[in-house]
Amino acid sequence: MATQLFEGKEHASYYQKYRFAPPQELQDMIFSYLQERLNKPYKLAVDVGCGTGQSTRILAPHFEKVLGTDISEAQIEEAKKANTFQNITFSACPAEKVPVDDASVDLLTACTAVHWFEIDTFLKEVDRVLKNRGCLALFSYVPHMEIHYKDRSEQMNKVVSEVENLLNKYQHEKVYHVRTGYKDIFDTIPYTDKIRRDEIIIKAPMPLSEYIGLIQTFSMFQIYLGLEPEKAKDFIKTTEQRFLEIMEVSSTETEVELWFRYVLVLASKPK
Ligand SMILES: C[S@@+](CC[C@H](N)C(=O)[O-])C[C@H]1O[C@@H](n2cnc3c(N)ncnc32)[C@H](O)[C@@H]1O
């Protein structure tokens, strides 16, 4: 059964606004892994569970064609609206059934998405569509972050911990895969050429408003919002206010530094 947590139109527009592209450092790791296994030019990349396309657009300069797919029509609608690349197309369909030919894909990616899939069926589909030596890249940020601001980081991170503790109560069981660094998924991949890294720390400057927006894209927050809408909205307002008081500023456009950790699994189909 697919998880229906990303279907709402409002949620999809939050996604488009507040989710950011995979960091450059992570992109470099993926492309150098691919280059060590397959020669250019690359014909086709597929980004499954693409959401509104932030993780798909980074592929456009490297491939003749890119396909972004997602089970949610609302996410695909937003992805199409935001797309400016001629070589990207988007399609609403499950990651377990990708609409491409056998052995046609150079790179298949899933950003913050694979933990929602039916893993065994998905990995069989990956094996069907990848070329020999084609690569699979599965990655996600881990939902534990730090916020740094001047000499106020300790107070800021106390609030972050409280936010995470509250949201963890609404954590879907599948988020377990992310918290354990995709270890089980890595073990299930049937290829011998594979690596897993779960200590990639990215430090990103952004306005406080973006962190507040990002929280609202989390599946945990969406579950909370569905169960207790008024409380969830108040929680966002109160959290924002607490940060502003600690920072002693009035604008949520004030810049903070967000530290987050990524997990990355790379694998290549044998010859
Ligand atoms: C956390 S979002 C990540 C979106 C995007 N890759 C990003 O990084 O911003 C996970 C996405 O996976 C999609 N999804 C969940 N189960 C799926 C499935 N079985 N097949 C395809 N997409 C799926 C959801 O609709 C959602 O858009």
PDB file of C-alpha atoms and ligand atoms in Angstrom:
ATOM      1  CA  MET A   1       0.000   0.000   0.000  1.00  0.00           C
ATOM      2  CA  ALA A   2       1.375   3.396  -0.958  1.00  0.00           C
ATOM      3  CA  THR A   3       1.580   5.992   1.790  1.00  0.00           C
ATOM      4  CA  GLN A   4      -0.910   8.824   1.189  1.00  0.00           C
ATOM      5  CA  LEU A   5       0.883  11.577   3.105  1.00  0.00           C
ATOM      6  CA  PHE A   6       1.836  13.786   0.193  1.00  0.00           C
ATOM      7  CA  GLU A   7      -1.467  14.067  -1.648  1.00  0.00           C
ATOM      8  CA  GLY A   8      -2.810  17.456  -0.494  1.00  0.00           C
ATOM      9  CA  LYS A   9      -2.493  20.425  -2.881  1.00  0.00           C
ATOM     10  CA  GLU A  10      -1.524  22.742  -0.003  1.00  0.00           C
ATOM     11  CA  HIS A  11       1.163  20.311   1.115  1.00  0.00           C
ATOM     12  CA  ALA A  12       2.486  20.133  -2.453  1.00  0.00           C
ATOM     13  CA  SER A  13       2.748  23.913  -2.703  1.00  0.00           C
ATOM     14  CA  TYR A  14       4.643  23.992   0.637  1.00  0.00           C
ATOM     15  CA  TYR A  15       6.950  21.428  -0.904  1.00  0.00           C
ATOM     16  CA  GLN A  16       7.600  23.566  -3.920  1.00  0.00           C
ATOM     17  CA  LYS A  17       8.346  26.562  -1.724  1.00  0.00           C
ATOM     18  CA  TYR A  18      10.374  25.091   1.133  1.00  0.00           C
ATOM     19  CA  ARG A  19      12.089  21.893  -0.013  1.00  0.00           C
ATOM     20  CA  PHE A  20      15.540  22.540  -1.359  1.00  0.00           C
ATOM     21  CA  ALA A  21      17.653  20.753  -3.946  1.00  0.00           C
ATOM     22  CA  PRO A  22      20.106  18.078  -2.777  1.00  0.00           C
ATOM     23  CA  PRO A  23      23.345  19.822  -1.679  1.00  0.00           C
ATOM     24  CA  GLN A  24      26.190  20.170  -4.180  1.00  0.00           C
ATOM     25  CA  GLU A  25      28.525  17.942  -2.119  1.00  0.00           C
ATOM     26  CA  LEU A  26      26.024  15.093  -2.345  1.00  0.00           C
ATOM     27  CA  GLN A  27      25.445  15.685  -6.071  1.00  0.00           C
ATOM     28  CA  ASP A  28      29.218  15.507  -6.649  1.00  0.00           C
ATOM     29  CA  MET A  29      29.413  12.135  -4.864  1.00  0.00           C
ATOM     30  CA  ILE A  30      26.594  10.738  -7.008  1.00  0.00           C
ATOM     31  CA  PHE A  31      27.977  11.966 -10.343  1.00  0.00           C
ATOM     32  CA  SER A  32      31.540  10.846  -9.660  1.00  0.00           C
ATOM     33  CA  TYR A  33      30.264   7.370  -8.663  1.00  0.00           C
ATOM     34  CA  LEU A  34      28.336   7.233 -11.949  1.00  0.00           C
ATOM     35  CA  GLN A  35      31.308   8.477 -14.006  1.00  0.00           C
ATOM     36  CA  GLU A  36      33.534   5.762 -12.577  1.00  0.00           C
ATOM     37  CA  ARG A  37      31.120   3.148 -13.914  1.00  0.00           C
ATOM     38  CA  LEU A  38      29.524   4.463 -17.108  1.00  0.00           C
ATOM     39  CA  ASN A  39      30.912   6.549 -19.954  1.00  0.00           C
ATOM     40  CA  LYS A  40      29.232   9.758 -21.098  1.00  0.00           C
ATOM     41  CA  PRO A  41      27.048  10.805 -22.825  1.00  0.00           C
ATOM     42  CA  TYR A  42      24.239   9.755 -20.517  1.00  0.00           C
ATOM     43  CA  LYS A  43      20.868   9.171 -22.116  1.00  0.00           C
ATOM     44  CA  LEU A  44      18.309   8.771 -19.346  1.00  0.00           C
ATOM     45  CA  ALA A  45      17.921   9.482 -15.627  1.00  0.00           C
ATOM     46  CA  VAL A  46      14.813   8.763 -13.591  1.00  0.00           C
ATOM     47  CA  ASP A  47      14.024  10.434 -10.274  1.00  0.00           C
ATOM     48  CA  VAL A  48      11.321   8.452  -8.450  1.00  0.00           C
ATOM     49  CA  GLY A  49       9.271   9.963  -5.611  1.00  0.00           C
ATOM     50  CA  CYS A  50      10.293  13.299  -7.136  1.00  0.00           C
ATOM     51  CA  GLY A  51       7.757  15.430  -5.256  1.00  0.00           C
ATOM     52  CA  THR A  52       7.693  18.884  -6.808  1.00  0.00           C
ATOM     53  CA  GLY A  53      10.913  18.241  -8.724  1.00  0.00           C
ATOM     54  CA  GLN A  54      13.729  19.841  -6.671  1.00  0.00           C
ATOM     55  CA  SER A  55      15.633  16.544  -6.784  1.00  0.00           C
ATOM     56  CA  THR A  56      14.850  16.087 -10.508  1.00  0.00           C
ATOM     57  CA  ARG A  57      16.047  19.449 -11.815  1.00  0.00           C
ATOM     58  CA  ILE A  58      19.654  18.827 -10.690  1.00  0.00           C
ATOM     59  CA  LEU A  59      19.799  15.956 -13.203  1.00  0.00           C
ATOM     60  CA  ALA A  60      18.840  17.991 -16.276  1.00  0.00           C
ATOM     61  CA  PRO A  61      22.334  19.266 -17.260  1.00  0.00           C
ATOM     62  CA  HIS A  62      23.846  15.754 -17.178  1.00  0.00           C
ATOM     63  CA  PHE A  63      21.376  13.667 -19.207  1.00  0.00           C
ATOM     64  CA  GLU A  64      19.726  13.755 -22.614  1.00  0.00           C
ATOM     65  CA  LYS A  65      16.389  13.023 -20.972  1.00  0.00           C
ATOM     66  CA  VAL A  66      15.167  13.064 -17.394  1.00  0.00           C
ATOM     67  CA  LEU A  67      11.932  11.604 -16.086  1.00  0.00           C
ATOM     68  CA  GLY A  68      10.542  12.576 -12.680  1.00  0.00           C
ATOM     69  CA  THR A  69       7.820  10.342 -11.259  1.00  0.00           C
ATOM     70  CA  ASP A  70       5.684  10.507  -8.145  1.00  0.00           C
ATOM     71  CA  ILE A  71       2.625   8.674  -6.926  1.00  0.00           C
ATOM     72  CA  SER A  72       0.973  11.976  -5.966  1.00  0.00           C
ATOM     73  CA  GLU A  73      -0.850  13.843  -8.759  1.00  0.00           C
ATOM     74  CA  ALA A  74      -0.728  17.058  -6.672  1.00  0.00           C
ATOM     75  CA  GLN A  75       3.082  16.893  -6.391  1.00  0.00           C
ATOM     76  CA  ILE A  76       3.449  16.192 -10.135  1.00  0.00           C
ATOM     77  CA  GLU A  77       1.169  19.112 -10.968  1.00  0.00           C
ATOM     78  CA  GLU A  78       3.441  21.473  -8.941  1.00  0.00           C
ATOM     79  CA  ALA A  79       6.563  19.900 -10.485  1.00  0.00           C
ATOM     80  CA  LYS A  80       5.244  20.570 -14.007  1.00  0.00           C
ATOM     81  CA  LYS A  81       4.381  24.177 -13.137  1.00  0.00           C
ATOM     82  CA  ALA A  82       7.885  24.850 -11.755  1.00  0.00           C
ATOM     83  CA  ASN A  83       9.780  23.130 -14.567  1.00  0.00           C
ATOM     84  CA  THR A  84      11.844  25.212 -16.985  1.00  0.00           C
ATOM     85  CA  PHE A  85      13.973  22.417 -18.508  1.00  0.00           C
ATOM     86  CA  GLN A  86      13.088  21.136 -22.002  1.00  0.00           C
ATOM     87  CA  ASN A  87      14.596  17.707 -21.323  1.00  0.00           C
ATOM     88  CA  ILE A  88      12.571  16.905 -18.169  1.00  0.00           C
ATOM     89  CA  THR A  89       9.163  15.263 -18.208  1.00  0.00           C
ATOM     90  CA  PHE A  90       7.066  14.363 -15.178  1.00  0.00           C
ATOM     91  CA  SER A  91       4.636  11.512 -14.744  1.00  0.00           C
ATOM     92  CA  ALA A  92       2.325  10.443 -11.914  1.00  0.00           C
ATOM     93  CA  CYS A  93       3.024   6.754 -11.256  1.00  0.00           C
ATOM     94  CA  PRO A  94       4.408   4.467  -8.541  1.00  0.00           C
ATOM     95  CA  ALA A  95       8.149   3.959  -8.089  1.00  0.00           C
ATOM     96  CA  GLU A  96       7.465   0.240  -8.220  1.00  0.00           C
ATOM     97  CA  LYS A  97       6.358   0.549 -11.885  1.00  0.00           C
ATOM     98  CA  VAL A  98       8.463   2.996 -13.877  1.00  0.00           C
ATOM     99  CA  PRO A  99       7.219   3.730 -17.434  1.00  0.00           C
ATOM    100  CA  VAL A 100      10.544   3.103 -19.238  1.00  0.00           C
ATOM    101  CA  ASP A 101      12.075   0.217 -21.220  1.00  0.00           C
ATOM    102  CA  ASP A 102      14.204  -2.563 -19.769  1.00  0.00           C
ATOM    103  CA  ALA A 103      17.919  -1.693 -19.418  1.00  0.00           C
ATOM    104  CA  SER A 104      17.401   1.929 -20.510  1.00  0.00           C
ATOM    105  CA  VAL A 105      18.365   3.985 -17.425  1.00  0.00           C
ATOM    106  CA  ASP A 106      21.869   5.302 -16.613  1.00  0.00           C
ATOM    107  CA  LEU A 107      20.964   6.673 -13.174  1.00  0.00           C
ATOM    108  CA  LEU A 108      17.920   6.178 -10.974  1.00  0.00           C
ATOM    109  CA  THR A 109      17.580   8.445  -7.938  1.00  0.00           C
ATOM    110  CA  ALA A 110      15.205   8.652  -4.979  1.00  0.00           C
ATOM    111  CA  CYS A 111      15.641  11.669  -2.714  1.00  0.00           C
ATOM    112  CA  THR A 112      13.986  11.449   0.709  1.00  0.00           C
ATOM    113  CA  ALA A 113      11.585   8.979  -0.833  1.00  0.00           C
ATOM    114  CA  VAL A 114      12.706   5.319  -0.927  1.00  0.00           C
ATOM    115  CA  HIS A 115      11.591   4.663   2.663  1.00  0.00           C
ATOM    116  CA  TRP A 116       7.978   5.163   1.499  1.00  0.00           C
ATOM    117  CA  PHE A 117       8.195   2.499  -1.208  1.00  0.00           C
ATOM    118  CA  GLU A 118       7.513  -1.250  -1.246  1.00  0.00           C
ATOM    119  CA  ILE A 119      11.230  -1.988  -1.102  1.00  0.00           C
ATOM    120  CA  ASP A 120      11.368  -5.501  -2.606  1.00  0.00           C
ATOM    121  CA  THR A 121       9.124  -4.633  -5.566  1.00  0.00           C
ATOM    122  CA  PHE A 122      10.979  -1.355  -6.094  1.00  0.00           C
ATOM    123  CA  LEU A 123      14.405  -3.041  -6.167  1.00  0.00           C
ATOM    124  CA  LYS A 124      13.150  -5.574  -8.761  1.00  0.00           C
ATOM    125  CA  GLU A 125      11.947  -2.651 -10.876  1.00  0.00           C
ATOM    126  CA  VAL A 126      15.318  -0.920 -10.466  1.00  0.00           C
ATOM    127  CA  ASP A 127      17.021  -4.072 -11.733  1.00  0.00           C
ATOM    128  CA  ARG A 128      14.695  -4.195 -14.740  1.00  0.00           C
ATOM    129  CA  VAL A 129      15.228  -0.585 -15.848  1.00  0.00           C
ATOM    130  CA  LEU A 130      18.955  -0.025 -15.114  1.00  0.00           C
ATOM    131  CA  LYS A 131      21.513  -0.577 -17.844  1.00  0.00           C
ATOM    132  CA  ASN A 132      24.416  -2.853 -17.001  1.00  0.00           C
ATOM    133  CA  ARG A 133      26.727  -0.717 -14.799  1.00  0.00           C
ATOM    134  CA  GLY A 134      23.858   1.781 -14.413  1.00  0.00           C
ATOM    135  CA  CYS A 135      23.624   3.319 -10.943  1.00  0.00           C
ATOM    136  CA  LEU A 136      21.108   3.692  -8.164  1.00  0.00           C
ATOM    137  CA  ALA A 137      21.348   6.645  -5.736  1.00  0.00           C
ATOM    138  CA  LEU A 138      19.148   6.676  -2.638  1.00  0.00           C
ATOM    139  CA  PHE A 139      19.560   9.571  -0.254  1.00  0.00           C
ATOM    140  CA  SER A 140      17.780  11.554   2.415  1.00  0.00           C
ATOM    141  CA  TYR A 141      18.414  14.106   5.103  1.00  0.00           C
ATOM    142  CA  VAL A 142      17.982  12.666   8.588  1.00  0.00           C
ATOM    143  CA  PRO A 143      15.149  14.387  10.511  1.00  0.00           C
ATOM    144  CA  HIS A 144      17.407  15.684  13.266  1.00  0.00           C
ATOM    145  CA  MET A 145      18.794  19.157  12.688  1.00  0.00           C
ATOM    146  CA  GLU A 146      20.620  21.945  14.473  1.00  0.00           C
ATOM    147  CA  ILE A 147      20.134  25.685  14.122  1.00  0.00           C
ATOM    148  CA  HIS A 148      23.043  28.015  14.720  1.00  0.00           C
ATOM    149  CA  TYR A 149      22.677  31.726  15.337  1.00  0.00           C
ATOM    150  CA  LYS A 150      25.427  33.951  16.777  1.00  0.00           C
ATOM    151  CA  ASP A 151      26.007  33.006  20.441  1.00  0.00           C
ATOM    152  CA  ARG A 152      22.399  31.780  20.804  1.00  0.00           C
ATOM    153  CA  SER A 153      22.817  28.313  19.291  1.00  0.00           C
ATOM    154  CA  GLU A 154      22.349  26.463  22.567  1.00  0.00           C
ATOM    155  CA  GLN A 155      18.998  28.113  23.307  1.00  0.00           C
ATOM    156  CA  MET A 156      17.906  27.715  19.675  1.00  0.00           C
ATOM    157  CA  ASN A 157      18.701  24.001  19.733  1.00  0.00           C
ATOM    158  CA  LYS A 158      16.733  23.476  22.933  1.00  0.00           C
ATOM    159  CA  VAL A 159      13.680  24.650  20.987  1.00  0.00           C
ATOM    160  CA  VAL A 160      14.669  22.453  18.012  1.00  0.00           C
ATOM    161  CA  SER A 161      14.850  19.420  20.364  1.00  0.00           C
ATOM    162  CA  GLU A 162      11.410  20.205  21.762  1.00  0.00           C
ATOM    163  CA  VAL A 163      10.014  20.563  18.233  1.00  0.00           C
ATOM    164  CA  GLU A 164      11.552  17.223  17.227  1.00  0.00           C
ATOM    165  CA  ASN A 165      10.360  15.477  20.394  1.00  0.00           C
ATOM    166  CA  LEU A 166       6.808  16.608  19.778  1.00  0.00           C
ATOM    167  CA  LEU A 167       6.839  15.722  16.080  1.00  0.00           C
ATOM    168  CA  ASN A 168       8.439  12.338  16.742  1.00  0.00           C
ATOM    169  CA  LYS A 169       5.155  11.280  18.363  1.00  0.00           C
ATOM    170  CA  TYR A 170       3.617  11.538  14.891  1.00  0.00           C
ATOM    171  CA  GLN A 171       6.418   9.761  13.099  1.00  0.00           C
ATOM    172  CA  HIS A 172       5.316   7.212  10.518  1.00  0.00           C
ATOM    173  CA  GLU A 173       6.912   3.788  11.085  1.00  0.00           C
ATOM    174  CA  LYS A 174       8.673   4.006   7.687  1.00  0.00           C
ATOM    175  CA  VAL A 175      10.795   6.967   8.847  1.00  0.00           C
ATOM    176  CA  TYR A 176      12.649   4.300  10.861  1.00  0.00           C
ATOM    177  CA  HIS A 177      14.607   3.547   7.665  1.00  0.00           C
ATOM    178  CA  VAL A 178      15.977   7.104   7.587  1.00  0.00           C
ATOM    179  CA  ARG A 179      16.835   7.152  11.279  1.00  0.00           C
ATOM    180  CA  THR A 180      18.840   3.943  10.842  1.00  0.00           C
ATOM    181  CA  GLY A 181      20.718   5.393   7.857  1.00  0.00           C
ATOM    182  CA  TYR A 182      18.985   3.180   5.243  1.00  0.00           C
ATOM    183  CA  LYS A 183      20.921   0.198   6.654  1.00  0.00           C
ATOM    184  CA  ASP A 184      18.171  -2.391   5.986  1.00  0.00           C
ATOM    185  CA  ILE A 185      17.523  -1.052   2.490  1.00  0.00           C
ATOM    186  CA  PHE A 186      21.268  -1.125   1.756  1.00  0.00           C
ATOM    187  CA  ASP A 187      21.470  -4.767   2.892  1.00  0.00           C
ATOM    188  CA  THR A 188      18.530  -5.693   0.633  1.00  0.00           C
ATOM    189  CA  ILE A 189      20.122  -4.293  -2.555  1.00  0.00           C
ATOM    190  CA  PRO A 190      21.217  -7.423  -4.463  1.00  0.00           C
ATOM    191  CA  TYR A 191      24.396  -5.879  -5.996  1.00  0.00           C
ATOM    192  CA  THR A 192      27.930  -6.305  -4.649  1.00  0.00           C
ATOM    193  CA  ASP A 193      29.096  -2.909  -5.914  1.00  0.00           C
ATOM    194  CA  LYS A 194      27.439  -0.661  -3.324  1.00  0.00           C
ATOM    195  CA  ILE A 195      28.374   1.864  -0.639  1.00  0.00           C
ATOM    196  CA  ARG A 196      26.537   3.577   2.224  1.00  0.00           C
ATOM    197  CA  ARG A 197      27.480   6.852   3.941  1.00  0.00           C
ATOM    198  CA  ASP A 198      25.462   8.244   6.811  1.00  0.00           C
ATOM    199  CA  GLU A 199      27.644  11.014   8.219  1.00  0.00           C
ATOM    200  CA  ILE A 200      27.403  13.703   5.566  1.00  0.00           C
ATOM    201  CA  ILE A 201      26.873  16.994   7.427  1.00  0.00           C
ATOM    202  CA  ILE A 202      25.634  19.961   5.406  1.00  0.00           C
ATOM    203  CA  LYS A 203      25.580  23.507   6.794  1.00  0.00           C
ATOM    204  CA  ALA A 204      23.114  25.760   4.971  1.00  0.00           C
ATOM    205  CA  PRO A 205      22.474  29.445   5.641  1.00  0.00           C
ATOM    206  CA  MET A 206      18.789  30.359   5.266  1.00  0.00           C
ATOM    207  CA  PRO A 207      16.197  32.760   6.676  1.00  0.00           C
ATOM    208  CA  LEU A 208      14.447  31.471   9.801  1.00  0.00           C
ATOM    209  CA  SER A 209      11.189  31.475   7.769  1.00  0.00           C
ATOM    210  CA  GLU A 210      12.581  28.681   5.570  1.00  0.00           C
ATOM    211  CA  TYR A 211      13.253  26.421   8.538  1.00  0.00           C
ATOM    212  CA  ILE A 212       9.711  27.114   9.797  1.00  0.00           C
ATOM    213  CA  GLY A 213       8.385  26.323   6.307  1.00  0.00           C
ATOM    214  CA  LEU A 214      10.501  23.176   6.093  1.00  0.00           C
ATOM    215  CA  ILE A 215       9.025  21.809   9.347  1.00  0.00           C
ATOM    216  CA  GLN A 216       5.593  22.068   7.757  1.00  0.00           C
ATOM    217  CA  THR A 217       6.644  19.850   4.835  1.00  0.00           C
ATOM    218  CA  PHE A 218       7.582  16.980   7.208  1.00  0.00           C
ATOM    219  CA  SER A 219       5.298  13.945   7.087  1.00  0.00           C
ATOM    220  CA  MET A 220       5.239  14.045  10.924  1.00  0.00           C
ATOM    221  CA  PHE A 221       3.850  17.571  10.881  1.00  0.00           C
ATOM    222  CA  GLN A 222       1.299  16.608   8.222  1.00  0.00           C
ATOM    223  CA  ILE A 223       0.056  13.762  10.458  1.00  0.00           C
ATOM    224  CA  TYR A 224      -0.179  16.177  13.431  1.00  0.00           C
ATOM    225  CA  LEU A 225      -2.035  18.720  11.267  1.00  0.00           C
ATOM    226  CA  GLY A 226      -4.493  16.065  10.118  1.00  0.00           C
ATOM    227  CA  LEU A 227      -5.235  14.939  13.688  1.00  0.00           C
ATOM    228  CA  GLU A 228      -5.210  18.279  15.532  1.00  0.00           C
ATOM    229  CA  PRO A 229      -5.281  21.143  13.021  1.00  0.00           C
ATOM    230  CA  GLU A 230      -5.690  24.042  15.466  1.00  0.00           C
ATOM    231  CA  LYS A 231      -2.982  22.793  17.833  1.00  0.00           C
ATOM    232  CA  ALA A 232      -0.600  22.145  14.948  1.00  0.00           C
ATOM    233  CA  LYS A 233      -1.047  25.668  13.542  1.00  0.00           C
ATOM    234  CA  ASP A 234      -0.580  27.209  17.025  1.00  0.00           C
ATOM    235  CA  PHE A 235       2.519  25.091  17.482  1.00  0.00           C
ATOM    236  CA  ILE A 236       4.075  26.652  14.378  1.00  0.00           C
ATOM    237  CA  LYS A 237       3.219  30.191  15.495  1.00  0.00           C
ATOM    238  CA  THR A 238       4.560  29.596  19.024  1.00  0.00           C
ATOM    239  CA  THR A 239       7.745  27.981  17.742  1.00  0.00           C
ATOM    240  CA  GLU A 240       8.417  30.898  15.411  1.00  0.00           C
ATOM    241  CA  GLN A 241       7.830  33.361  18.266  1.00  0.00           C
ATOM    242  CA  ARG A 242      10.194  31.466  20.581  1.00  0.00           C
ATOM    243  CA  PHE A 243      12.997  31.617  18.021  1.00  0.00           C
ATOM    244  CA  LEU A 244      12.471  35.331  17.419  1.00  0.00           C
ATOM    245  CA  GLU A 245      12.624  36.025  21.160  1.00  0.00           C
ATOM    246  CA  ILE A 246      15.865  34.075  21.552  1.00  0.00           C
ATOM    247  CA  MET A 247      17.384  35.858  18.547  1.00  0.00           C
ATOM    248  CA  GLU A 248      16.062  39.233  19.760  1.00  0.00           C
ATOM    249  CA  VAL A 249      14.888  40.130  16.266  1.00  0.00           C
ATOM    250  CA  SER A 250      11.451  40.813  14.823  1.00  0.00           C
ATOM    251  CA  SER A 251      11.859  39.484  11.278  1.00  0.00           C
ATOM    252  CA  THR A 252      11.681  35.800  10.298  1.00  0.00           C
ATOM    253  CA  GLU A 253      13.838  36.771   7.308  1.00  0.00           C
ATOM    254  CA  THR A 254      16.840  36.940   9.670  1.00  0.00           C
ATOM    255  CA  GLU A 255      19.439  34.429   8.553  1.00  0.00           C
ATOM    256  CA  VAL A 256      20.314  31.348  10.617  1.00  0.00           C
ATOM    257  CA  GLU A 257      22.547  28.383   9.751  1.00  0.00           C
ATOM    258  CA  LEU A 258      20.841  25.013   9.517  1.00  0.00           C
ATOM    259  CA  TRP A 259      23.013  21.925  10.034  1.00  0.00           C
ATOM    260  CA  PHE A 260      21.615  18.684   8.754  1.00  0.00           C
ATOM    261  CA  ARG A 261      22.876  15.196   8.155  1.00  0.00           C
ATOM    262  CA  TYR A 262      22.412  13.188   4.973  1.00  0.00           C
ATOM    263  CA  VAL A 263      22.467   9.461   4.345  1.00  0.00           C
ATOM    264  CA  LEU A 264      23.529   8.253   0.885  1.00  0.00           C
ATOM    265  CA  VAL A 265      23.382   4.786  -0.655  1.00  0.00           C
ATOM    266  CA  LEU A 266      24.989   4.184  -4.051  1.00  0.00           C
ATOM    267  CA  ALA A 267      24.877   0.931  -5.987  1.00  0.00           C
ATOM    268  CA  SER A 268      25.684  -0.246  -9.487  1.00  0.00           C
ATOM    269  CA  LYS A 269      24.110  -3.078 -11.472  1.00  0.00           C
ATOM    270  CA  PRO A 270      26.633  -5.742 -12.508  1.00  0.00           C
ATOM    271  CA  LYS A 271      27.742  -6.132 -16.155  1.00  0.00           C
TER     272      LYS A 271
HETATM  273  C1  LIG B   1       9.549  13.333   1.243  1.00  0.00           C
HETATM  274  S1  LIG B   1       8.943  13.469  -0.397  1.00  0.00           S
HETATM  275  C2  LIG B   1      10.406  13.792  -1.342  1.00  0.00           C
HETATM  276  C3  LIG B   1      10.168  14.546  -2.611  1.00  0.00           C
HETATM  277  C4  LIG B   1      11.415  14.996  -3.385  1.00  0.00           C
HETATM  278  N1  LIG B   1      12.202  13.881  -3.865  1.00  0.00           N
HETATM  279  C5  LIG B   1      12.277  15.943  -2.566  1.00  0.00           C
HETATM  280  O1  LIG B   1      13.371  15.551  -2.179  1.00  0.00           O
HETATM  281  O2  LIG B   1      11.839  17.063  -2.308  1.00  0.00           O
HETATM  282  C6  LIG B   1       8.542  11.813  -0.780  1.00  0.00           C
HETATM  283  C7  LIG B   1       7.757  11.665  -2.065  1.00  0.00           C
HETATM  284  O3  LIG B   1       7.618  10.272  -2.355  1.00  0.00           O
HETATM  285  C8  LIG B   1       6.351  10.079  -2.954  1.00  0.00           C
HETATM  286  N2  LIG B   1       5.990   8.658  -2.843  1.00  0.00           N
HETATM  287  C9  LIG B   1       5.633   7.963  -1.740  1.00  0.00           C
HETATM  288  N3  LIG B   1       5.407   6.678  -2.048  1.00  0.00           N
HETATM  289  C10 LIG B   1       5.635   6.553  -3.374  1.00  0.00           C
HETATM  290  C11 LIG B   1       5.603   5.462  -4.306  1.00  0.00           C
HETATM  291  N4  LIG B   1       5.299   4.244  -3.903  1.00  0.00           N
HETATM  292  N5  LIG B   1       5.910   5.720  -5.589  1.00  0.00           N
HETATM  293  C12 LIG B   1       6.266   6.966  -6.008  1.00  0.00           C
HETATM  294  N6  LIG B   1       6.296   8.022  -5.183  1.00  0.00           N
HETATM  295  C13 LIG B   1       6.008   7.819  -3.891  1.00  0.00           C
HETATM  296  C14 LIG B   1       5.441  11.024  -2.215  1.00  0.00           C
HETATM  297  O4  LIG B   1       4.251  11.324  -2.923  1.00  0.00           O
HETATM  298  C15 LIG B   1       6.342  12.231  -2.011  1.00  0.00           C
HETATM  299  O5  LIG B   1       6.184  13.194  -3.020  1.00  0.00           O
END
